[in-house]
Amino acid sequence: MSQFLYGCQTYPWQMNVEKFAGQLPHMVAQLAKAGFAGIEAETVMLGAYFCNWEKTAEVLNQHGVQLAAVAIHEPWLLHEETEEERRVADATIEFLSHSPTAKLMFAHVAVDPDREHEPATKPVSYTHHRTPETNAYTVCAHI
């Protein structure tokens, strides 16, 4: 038996997001049945579970699955994050504060660059800092 534990992303279900967004019990049951020990969920796929850690933990515990990570997918096209990008990031950090071993994943959403704001023209690099007292992560953008 392998000593590795494997997790599954919610991305396969996101291919049909209209049907599966918020269907955490279904996704967790299926990945547990397939032998996965953890889940990396995207915020959009958690639905109402994203606002209720207790219900999320109940579903995970029912199937013996750990929350491995939560992924935030936002455009982040500007030199500074938008209010919505910040709101989602803050909510995700709060959600993860209940699961000290889960990781925070950031991903850039491919979007139409012809939007109302001027996109960033300089390359952006990010630095991640962990606060030992709270085990929280801070992301700093360097332009």
mmCIF file with all atom_site columns, N, CA and C in Angstrom, residues 60-121:
data_model
loop_
_atom_site.group_PDB
_atom_site.id
_atom_site.type_symbol
_atom_site.label_atom_id
_atom_site.label_alt_id
_atom_site.label_comp_id
_atom_site.label_asym_id
_atom_site.label_entity_id
_atom_site.label_seq_id
_atom_site.pdbx_PDB_ins_code
_atom_site.Cartn_x
_atom_site.Cartn_y
_atom_site.Cartn_z
_atom_site.occupancy
_atom_site.B_iso_or_equiv
_atom_site.pdbx_formal_charge
_atom_site.auth_seq_id
_atom_site.auth_comp_id
_atom_site.auth_asym_id
_atom_site.auth_atom_id
_atom_site.pdbx_PDB_model_num
ATOM 1   N N  . LEU A 1 60  ? -17.275 16.405 4.831   1.00 0.00 ? 60  LEU A N  1
ATOM 2   C CA . LEU A 1 60  ? -15.937 15.808 4.716   1.00 0.00 ? 60  LEU A CA 1
ATOM 3   C C  . LEU A 1 60  ? -15.772 14.652 5.705   1.00 0.00 ? 60  LEU A C  1
ATOM 4   N N  . ASN A 1 61  ? -16.154 14.872 6.955   1.00 0.00 ? 61  ASN A N  1
ATOM 5   C CA . ASN A 1 61  ? -16.008 13.841 7.985   1.00 0.00 ? 61  ASN A CA 1
ATOM 6   C C  . ASN A 1 61  ? -16.858 12.611 7.693   1.00 0.00 ? 61  ASN A C  1
ATOM 7   N N  . GLN A 1 62  ? -18.045 12.818 7.139   1.00 0.00 ? 62  GLN A N  1
ATOM 8   C CA . GLN A 1 62  ? -18.937 11.704 6.808   1.00 0.00 ? 62  GLN A CA 1
ATOM 9   C C  . GLN A 1 62  ? -18.259 10.727 5.850   1.00 0.00 ? 62  GLN A C  1
ATOM 10  N N  . HIS A 1 63  ? -17.394 11.233 5.000   1.00 0.00 ? 63  HIS A N  1
ATOM 11  C CA . HIS A 1 63  ? -16.742 10.388 3.990   1.00 0.00 ? 63  HIS A CA 1
ATOM 12  C C  . HIS A 1 63  ? -15.257 10.167 4.267   1.00 0.00 ? 63  HIS A C  1
ATOM 13  N N  . GLY A 1 64  ? -14.754 10.671 5.398   1.00 0.00 ? 64  GLY A N  1
ATOM 14  C CA . GLY A 1 64  ? -13.344 10.486 5.732   1.00 0.00 ? 64  GLY A CA 1
ATOM 15  C C  . GLY A 1 64  ? -12.404 11.205 4.790   1.00 0.00 ? 64  GLY A C  1
ATOM 16  N N  . VAL A 1 65  ? -12.816 12.367 4.290   1.00 0.00 ? 65  VAL A N  1
ATOM 17  C CA . VAL A 1 65  ? -12.031 13.137 3.330   1.00 0.00 ? 65  VAL A CA 1
ATOM 18  C C  . VAL A 1 65  ? -11.523 14.410 4.000   1.00 0.00 ? 65  VAL A C  1
ATOM 19  N N  . GLN A 1 66  ? -10.291 14.774 3.715   1.00 0.00 ? 66  GLN A N  1
ATOM 20  C CA . GLN A 1 66  ? -9.703  15.997 4.255   1.00 0.00 ? 66  GLN A CA 1
ATOM 21  C C  . GLN A 1 66  ? -9.775  17.119 3.228   1.00 0.00 ? 66  GLN A C  1
ATOM 22  N N  . LEU A 1 67  ? -9.907  18.329 3.722   1.00 0.00 ? 67  LEU A N  1
ATOM 23  C CA . LEU A 1 67  ? -9.804  19.486 2.843   1.00 0.00 ? 67  LEU A CA 1
ATOM 24  C C  . LEU A 1 67  ? -8.319  19.743 2.623   1.00 0.00 ? 67  LEU A C  1
ATOM 25  N N  . ALA A 1 68  ? -7.843  19.496 1.418   1.00 0.00 ? 68  ALA A N  1
ATOM 26  C CA . ALA A 1 68  ? -6.425  19.674 1.111   1.00 0.00 ? 68  ALA A CA 1
ATOM 27  C C  . ALA A 1 68  ? -6.117  21.120 0.749   1.00 0.00 ? 68  ALA A C  1
ATOM 28  N N  . ALA A 1 69  ? -7.041  21.755 0.016   1.00 0.00 ? 69  ALA A N  1
ATOM 29  C CA . ALA A 1 69  ? -6.805  23.129 -0.435  1.00 0.00 ? 69  ALA A CA 1
ATOM 30  C C  . ALA A 1 69  ? -8.107  23.748 -0.926  1.00 0.00 ? 69  ALA A C  1
ATOM 31  N N  . VAL A 1 70  ? -8.113  25.079 -0.935  1.00 0.00 ? 70  VAL A N  1
ATOM 32  C CA . VAL A 1 70  ? -9.183  25.838 -1.571  1.00 0.00 ? 70  VAL A CA 1
ATOM 33  C C  . VAL A 1 70  ? -8.514  26.753 -2.582  1.00 0.00 ? 70  VAL A C  1
ATOM 34  N N  . ALA A 1 71  ? -9.048  26.751 -3.789  1.00 0.00 ? 71  ALA A N  1
ATOM 35  C CA . ALA A 1 71  ? -8.474  27.550 -4.872  1.00 0.00 ? 71  ALA A CA 1
ATOM 36  C C  . ALA A 1 71  ? -9.335  28.771 -5.147  1.00 0.00 ? 71  ALA A C  1
ATOM 37  N N  . ILE A 1 72  ? -8.665  29.914 -5.259  1.00 0.00 ? 72  ILE A N  1
ATOM 38  C CA . ILE A 1 72  ? -9.321  31.156 -5.637  1.00 0.00 ? 72  ILE A CA 1
ATOM 39  C C  . ILE A 1 72  ? -8.937  31.446 -7.078  1.00 0.00 ? 72  ILE A C  1
ATOM 40  N N  . HIS A 1 73  ? -9.934  31.616 -7.921  1.00 0.00 ? 73  HIS A N  1
ATOM 41  C CA . HIS A 1 73  ? -9.705  31.983 -9.318  1.00 0.00 ? 73  HIS A CA 1
ATOM 42  C C  . HIS A 1 73  ? -10.327 33.361 -9.536  1.00 0.00 ? 73  HIS A C  1
ATOM 43  N N  . GLU A 1 74  ? -9.500  34.348 -9.723  1.00 0.00 ? 74  GLU A N  1
ATOM 44  C CA . GLU A 1 74  ? -9.946  35.715 -9.953  1.00 0.00 ? 74  GLU A CA 1
ATOM 45  C C  . GLU A 1 74  ? -9.119  36.305 -11.090 1.00 0.00 ? 74  GLU A C  1
ATOM 46  N N  . PRO A 1 75  ? -9.618  37.351 -11.764 1.00 0.00 ? 75  PRO A N  1
ATOM 47  C CA . PRO A 1 75  ? -8.872  37.945 -12.879 1.00 0.00 ? 75  PRO A CA 1
ATOM 48  C C  . PRO A 1 75  ? -7.530  38.559 -12.467 1.00 0.00 ? 75  PRO A C  1
ATOM 49  N N  . TRP A 1 76  ? -7.486  39.324 -11.399 1.00 0.00 ? 76  TRP A N  1
ATOM 50  C CA . TRP A 1 76  ? -6.279  40.017 -10.959 1.00 0.00 ? 76  TRP A CA 1
ATOM 51  C C  . TRP A 1 76  ? -5.534  40.644 -12.137 1.00 0.00 ? 76  TRP A C  1
ATOM 52  N N  . LEU A 1 77  ? -6.203  41.483 -12.882 1.00 0.00 ? 77  LEU A N  1
ATOM 53  C CA . LEU A 1 77  ? -5.606  42.135 -14.039 1.00 0.00 ? 77  LEU A CA 1
ATOM 54  C C  . LEU A 1 77  ? -4.981  43.489 -13.726 1.00 0.00 ? 77  LEU A C  1
ATOM 55  N N  . LEU A 1 78  ? -5.329  44.062 -12.587 1.00 0.00 ? 78  LEU A N  1
ATOM 56  C CA . LEU A 1 78  ? -4.913  45.434 -12.291 1.00 0.00 ? 78  LEU A CA 1
ATOM 57  C C  . LEU A 1 78  ? -3.717  45.464 -11.356 1.00 0.00 ? 78  LEU A C  1
ATOM 58  N N  . HIS A 1 79  ? -3.149  46.635 -11.191 1.00 0.00 ? 79  HIS A N  1
ATOM 59  C CA . HIS A 1 79  ? -2.027  46.790 -10.257 1.00 0.00 ? 79  HIS A CA 1
ATOM 60  C C  . HIS A 1 79  ? -2.466  46.557 -8.820  1.00 0.00 ? 79  HIS A C  1
ATOM 61  N N  . GLU A 1 80  ? -3.729  46.818 -8.528  1.00 0.00 ? 80  GLU A N  1
ATOM 62  C CA . GLU A 1 80  ? -4.282  46.559 -7.204  1.00 0.00 ? 80  GLU A CA 1
ATOM 63  C C  . GLU A 1 80  ? -5.524  45.699 -7.379  1.00 0.00 ? 80  GLU A C  1
ATOM 64  N N  . GLU A 1 81  ? -5.760  44.834 -6.399  1.00 0.00 ? 81  GLU A N  1
ATOM 65  C CA . GLU A 1 81  ? -6.927  43.976 -6.528  1.00 0.00 ? 81  GLU A CA 1
ATOM 66  C C  . GLU A 1 81  ? -8.218  44.790 -6.391  1.00 0.00 ? 81  GLU A C  1
ATOM 67  N N  . THR A 1 82  ? -9.264  44.300 -7.035  1.00 0.00 ? 82  THR A N  1
ATOM 68  C CA . THR A 1 82  ? -10.562 44.959 -6.963  1.00 0.00 ? 82  THR A CA 1
ATOM 69  C C  . THR A 1 82  ? -11.220 44.621 -5.623  1.00 0.00 ? 82  THR A C  1
ATOM 70  N N  . GLU A 1 83  ? -12.284 45.322 -5.313  1.00 0.00 ? 83  GLU A N  1
ATOM 71  C CA . GLU A 1 83  ? -13.010 45.035 -4.070  1.00 0.00 ? 83  GLU A CA 1
ATOM 72  C C  . GLU A 1 83  ? -13.515 43.599 -4.064  1.00 0.00 ? 83  GLU A C  1
ATOM 73  N N  . GLU A 1 84  ? -14.017 43.128 -5.207  1.00 0.00 ? 84  GLU A N  1
ATOM 74  C CA . GLU A 1 84  ? -14.534 41.761 -5.282  1.00 0.00 ? 84  GLU A CA 1
ATOM 75  C C  . GLU A 1 84  ? -13.403 40.739 -5.108  1.00 0.00 ? 84  GLU A C  1
ATOM 76  N N  . GLU A 1 85  ? -12.270 40.967 -5.729  1.00 0.00 ? 85  GLU A N  1
ATOM 77  C CA . GLU A 1 85  ? -11.134 40.060 -5.570  1.00 0.00 ? 85  GLU A CA 1
ATOM 78  C C  . GLU A 1 85  ? -10.703 40.006 -4.106  1.00 0.00 ? 85  GLU A C  1
ATOM 79  N N  . ARG A 1 86  ? -10.673 41.147 -3.455  1.00 0.00 ? 86  ARG A N  1
ATOM 80  C CA . ARG A 1 86  ? -10.294 41.203 -2.038  1.00 0.00 ? 86  ARG A CA 1
ATOM 81  C C  . ARG A 1 86  ? -11.329 40.505 -1.165  1.00 0.00 ? 86  ARG A C  1
ATOM 82  N N  . ARG A 1 87  ? -12.610 40.715 -1.477  1.00 0.00 ? 87  ARG A N  1
ATOM 83  C CA . ARG A 1 87  ? -13.679 40.087 -0.696  1.00 0.00 ? 87  ARG A CA 1
ATOM 84  C C  . ARG A 1 87  ? -13.571 38.557 -0.767  1.00 0.00 ? 87  ARG A C  1
ATOM 85  N N  . VAL A 1 88  ? -13.357 38.036 -1.969  1.00 0.00 ? 88  VAL A N  1
ATOM 86  C CA . VAL A 1 88  ? -13.237 36.585 -2.137  1.00 0.00 ? 88  VAL A CA 1
ATOM 87  C C  . VAL A 1 88  ? -11.994 36.065 -1.408  1.00 0.00 ? 88  VAL A C  1
ATOM 88  N N  . ALA A 1 89  ? -10.885 36.769 -1.535  1.00 0.00 ? 89  ALA A N  1
ATOM 89  C CA . ALA A 1 89  ? -9.645  36.345 -0.856  1.00 0.00 ? 89  ALA A CA 1
ATOM 90  C C  . ALA A 1 89  ? -9.821  36.343 0.663   1.00 0.00 ? 89  ALA A C  1
ATOM 91  N N  . ASP A 1 90  ? -10.405 37.416 1.207   1.00 0.00 ? 90  ASP A N  1
ATOM 92  C CA . ASP A 1 90  ? -10.627 37.490 2.657   1.00 0.00 ? 90  ASP A CA 1
ATOM 93  C C  . ASP A 1 90  ? -11.559 36.390 3.139   1.00 0.00 ? 90  ASP A C  1
ATOM 94  N N  . ALA A 1 91  ? -12.633 36.144 2.391   1.00 0.00 ? 91  ALA A N  1
ATOM 95  C CA . ALA A 1 91  ? -13.577 35.092 2.774   1.00 0.00 ? 91  ALA A CA 1
ATOM 96  C C  . ALA A 1 91  ? -12.912 33.719 2.734   1.00 0.00 ? 91  ALA A C  1
ATOM 97  N N  . THR A 1 92  ? -12.044 33.504 1.760   1.00 0.00 ? 92  THR A N  1
ATOM 98  C CA . THR A 1 92  ? -11.354 32.218 1.646   1.00 0.00 ? 92  THR A CA 1
ATOM 99  C C  . THR A 1 92  ? -10.374 32.024 2.801   1.00 0.00 ? 92  THR A C  1
ATOM 100 N N  . ILE A 1 93  ? -9.657  33.065 3.160   1.00 0.00 ? 93  ILE A N  1
ATOM 101 C CA . ILE A 1 93  ? -8.734  32.975 4.299   1.00 0.00 ? 93  ILE A CA 1
ATOM 102 C C  . ILE A 1 93  ? -9.504  32.678 5.580   1.00 0.00 ? 93  ILE A C  1
ATOM 103 N N  . GLU A 1 94  ? -10.645 33.328 5.762   1.00 0.00 ? 94  GLU A N  1
ATOM 104 C CA . GLU A 1 94  ? -11.490 33.044 6.931   1.00 0.00 ? 94  GLU A CA 1
ATOM 105 C C  . GLU A 1 94  ? -11.960 31.594 6.913   1.00 0.00 ? 94  GLU A C  1
ATOM 106 N N  . PHE A 1 95  ? -12.419 31.121 5.769   1.00 0.00 ? 95  PHE A N  1
ATOM 107 C CA . PHE A 1 95  ? -12.878 29.744 5.632   1.00 0.00 ? 95  PHE A CA 1
ATOM 108 C C  . PHE A 1 95  ? -11.755 28.768 5.993   1.00 0.00 ? 95  PHE A C  1
ATOM 109 N N  . LEU A 1 96  ? -10.560 29.036 5.483   1.00 0.00 ? 96  LEU A N  1
ATOM 110 C CA . LEU A 1 96  ? -9.422  28.143 5.737   1.00 0.00 ? 96  LEU A CA 1
ATOM 111 C C  . LEU A 1 96  ? -8.919  28.207 7.177   1.00 0.00 ? 96  LEU A C  1
ATOM 112 N N  . SER A 1 97  ? -9.261  29.242 7.904   1.00 0.00 ? 97  SER A N  1
ATOM 113 C CA . SER A 1 97  ? -8.808  29.337 9.292   1.00 0.00 ? 97  SER A CA 1
ATOM 114 C C  . SER A 1 97  ? -9.373  28.196 10.142  1.00 0.00 ? 97  SER A C  1
ATOM 115 N N  . HIS A 1 98  ? -10.413 27.530 9.657   1.00 0.00 ? 98  HIS A N  1
ATOM 116 C CA . HIS A 1 98  ? -11.013 26.403 10.372  1.00 0.00 ? 98  HIS A CA 1
ATOM 117 C C  . HIS A 1 98  ? -10.337 25.084 10.022  1.00 0.00 ? 98  HIS A C  1
ATOM 118 N N  . SER A 1 99  ? -9.473  25.092 9.045   1.00 0.00 ? 99  SER A N  1
ATOM 119 C CA . SER A 1 99  ? -8.798  23.877 8.598   1.00 0.00 ? 99  SER A CA 1
ATOM 120 C C  . SER A 1 99  ? -7.297  24.169 8.500   1.00 0.00 ? 99  SER A C  1
ATOM 121 N N  . PRO A 1 100 ? -6.580  24.052 9.614   1.00 0.00 ? 100 PRO A N  1
ATOM 122 C CA . PRO A 1 100 ? -5.181  24.504 9.665   1.00 0.00 ? 100 PRO A CA 1
ATOM 123 C C  . PRO A 1 100 ? -4.213  23.803 8.712   1.00 0.00 ? 100 PRO A C  1
ATOM 124 N N  . THR A 1 101 ? -4.552  22.648 8.203   1.00 0.00 ? 101 THR A N  1
ATOM 125 C CA . THR A 1 101 ? -3.621  21.964 7.298   1.00 0.00 ? 101 THR A CA 1
ATOM 126 C C  . THR A 1 101 ? -3.924  22.233 5.827   1.00 0.00 ? 101 THR A C  1
ATOM 127 N N  . ALA A 1 102 ? -5.080  22.783 5.521   1.00 0.00 ? 102 ALA A N  1
ATOM 128 C CA . ALA A 1 102 ? -5.442  23.043 4.126   1.00 0.00 ? 102 ALA A CA 1
ATOM 129 C C  . ALA A 1 102 ? -4.632  24.205 3.572   1.00 0.00 ? 102 ALA A C  1
ATOM 130 N N  . LYS A 1 103 ? -4.348  24.147 2.311   1.00 0.00 ? 103 LYS A N  1
ATOM 131 C CA . LYS A 1 103 ? -3.550  25.174 1.627   1.00 0.00 ? 103 LYS A CA 1
ATOM 132 C C  . LYS A 1 103 ? -4.453  26.136 0.867   1.00 0.00 ? 103 LYS A C  1
ATOM 133 N N  . LEU A 1 104 ? -3.944  27.328 0.646   1.00 0.00 ? 104 LEU A N  1
ATOM 134 C CA . LEU A 1 104 ? -4.633  28.340 -0.140  1.00 0.00 ? 104 LEU A CA 1
ATOM 135 C C  . LEU A 1 104 ? -3.970  28.395 -1.503  1.00 0.00 ? 104 LEU A C  1
ATOM 136 N N  . MET A 1 105 ? -4.752  28.186 -2.544  1.00 0.00 ? 105 MET A N  1
ATOM 137 C CA . MET A 1 105 ? -4.241  28.176 -3.904  1.00 0.00 ? 105 MET A CA 1
ATOM 138 C C  . MET A 1 105 ? -4.755  29.415 -4.634  1.00 0.00 ? 105 MET A C  1
ATOM 139 N N  . PHE A 1 106 ? -3.899  30.060 -5.389  1.00 0.00 ? 106 PHE A N  1
ATOM 140 C CA . PHE A 1 106 ? -4.279  31.210 -6.199  1.00 0.00 ? 106 PHE A CA 1
ATOM 141 C C  . PHE A 1 106 ? -4.129  30.848 -7.664  1.00 0.00 ? 106 PHE A C  1
ATOM 142 N N  . ALA A 1 107 ? -5.081  31.262 -8.456  1.00 0.00 ? 107 ALA A N  1
ATOM 143 C CA . ALA A 1 107 ? -4.983  31.037 -9.891  1.00 0.00 ? 107 ALA A CA 1
ATOM 144 C C  . ALA A 1 107 ? -5.547  32.255 -10.608 1.00 0.00 ? 107 ALA A C  1
ATOM 145 N N  . HIS A 1 108 ? -4.950  32.557 -11.704 1.00 0.00 ? 108 HIS A N  1
ATOM 146 C CA . HIS A 1 108 ? -5.390  33.673 -12.532 1.00 0.00 ? 108 HIS A CA 1
ATOM 147 C C  . HIS A 1 108 ? -6.420  33.145 -13.522 1.00 0.00 ? 108 HIS A C  1
ATOM 148 N N  . VAL A 1 109 ? -7.581  33.773 -13.549 1.00 0.00 ? 109 VAL A N  1
ATOM 149 C CA . VAL A 1 109 ? -8.621  33.382 -14.495 1.00 0.00 ? 109 VAL A CA 1
ATOM 150 C C  . VAL A 1 109 ? -8.335  34.038 -15.836 1.00 0.00 ? 109 VAL A C  1
ATOM 151 N N  . ALA A 1 110 ? -8.394  33.269 -16.876 1.00 0.00 ? 110 ALA A N  1
ATOM 152 C CA . ALA A 1 110 ? -8.233  33.827 -18.212 1.00 0.00 ? 110 ALA A CA 1
ATOM 153 C C  . ALA A 1 110 ? -9.513  34.587 -18.547 1.00 0.00 ? 110 ALA A C  1
ATOM 154 N N  . VAL A 1 111 ? -9.389  35.884 -18.711 1.00 0.00 ? 111 VAL A N  1
ATOM 155 C CA . VAL A 1 111 ? -10.553 36.712 -19.007 1.00 0.00 ? 111 VAL A CA 1
ATOM 156 C C  . VAL A 1 111 ? -10.274 37.585 -20.214 1.00 0.00 ? 111 VAL A C  1
ATOM 157 N N  . ASP A 1 112 ? -11.303 38.223 -20.693 1.00 0.00 ? 112 ASP A N  1
ATOM 158 C CA . ASP A 1 112 ? -11.186 39.145 -21.805 1.00 0.00 ? 112 ASP A CA 1
ATOM 159 C C  . ASP A 1 112 ? -10.453 40.394 -21.333 1.00 0.00 ? 112 ASP A C  1
ATOM 160 N N  . PRO A 1 113 ? -9.279  40.700 -21.883 1.00 0.00 ? 113 PRO A N  1
ATOM 161 C CA . PRO A 1 113 ? -8.527  41.868 -21.420 1.00 0.00 ? 113 PRO A CA 1
ATOM 162 C C  . PRO A 1 113 ? -9.190  43.195 -21.793 1.00 0.00 ? 113 PRO A C  1
ATOM 163 N N  . ASP A 1 114 ? -10.158 43.161 -22.684 1.00 0.00 ? 114 ASP A N  1
ATOM 164 C CA . ASP A 1 114 ? -10.858 44.388 -23.077 1.00 0.00 ? 114 ASP A CA 1
ATOM 165 C C  . ASP A 1 114 ? -11.992 44.674 -22.113 1.00 0.00 ? 114 ASP A C  1
ATOM 166 N N  . ARG A 1 115 ? -11.638 44.972 -20.881 1.00 0.00 ? 115 ARG A N  1
ATOM 167 C CA . ARG A 1 115 ? -12.660 45.338 -19.919 1.00 0.00 ? 115 ARG A CA 1
ATOM 168 C C  . ARG A 1 115 ? -12.482 46.793 -19.544 1.00 0.00 ? 115 ARG A C  1
ATOM 169 N N  . GLU A 1 116 ? -13.304 47.298 -18.680 1.00 0.00 ? 116 GLU A N  1
ATOM 170 C CA . GLU A 1 116 ? -13.341 48.732 -18.400 1.00 0.00 ? 116 GLU A CA 1
ATOM 171 C C  . GLU A 1 116 ? -12.078 49.282 -17.736 1.00 0.00 ? 116 GLU A C  1
ATOM 172 N N  . HIS A 1 117 ? -11.240 48.429 -17.169 1.00 0.00 ? 117 HIS A N  1
ATOM 173 C CA . HIS A 1 117 ? -10.044 48.892 -16.480 1.00 0.00 ? 117 HIS A CA 1
ATOM 174 C C  . HIS A 1 117 ? -8.805  48.655 -17.338 1.00 0.00 ? 117 HIS A C  1
ATOM 175 N N  . GLU A 1 118 ? -7.791  49.397 -17.059 1.00 0.00 ? 118 GLU A N  1
ATOM 176 C CA . GLU A 1 118 ? -6.505  49.236 -17.735 1.00 0.00 ? 118 GLU A CA 1
ATOM 177 C C  . GLU A 1 118 ? -5.781  48.036 -17.122 1.00 0.00 ? 118 GLU A C  1
ATOM 178 N N  . PRO A 1 119 ? -5.452  47.012 -17.894 1.00 0.00 ? 119 PRO A N  1
ATOM 179 C CA . PRO A 1 119 ? -4.725  45.875 -17.322 1.00 0.00 ? 119 PRO A CA 1
ATOM 180 C C  . PRO A 1 119 ? -3.302  46.263 -16.914 1.00 0.00 ? 119 PRO A C  1
ATOM 181 N N  . ALA A 1 120 ? -2.759  45.497 -16.006 1.00 0.00 ? 120 ALA A N  1
ATOM 182 C CA . ALA A 1 120 ? -1.386  45.728 -15.575 1.00 0.00 ? 120 ALA A CA 1
ATOM 183 C C  . ALA A 1 120 ? -0.446  45.526 -16.756 1.00 0.00 ? 120 ALA A C  1
ATOM 184 N N  . THR A 1 121 ? 0.517   46.395 -16.910 1.00 0.00 ? 121 THR A N  1
ATOM 185 C CA . THR A 1 121 ? 1.440   46.270 -18.031 1.00 0.00 ? 121 THR A CA 1
ATOM 186 C C  . THR A 1 121 ? 2.797   45.745 -17.592 1.00 0.00 ? 121 THR A C  1
#
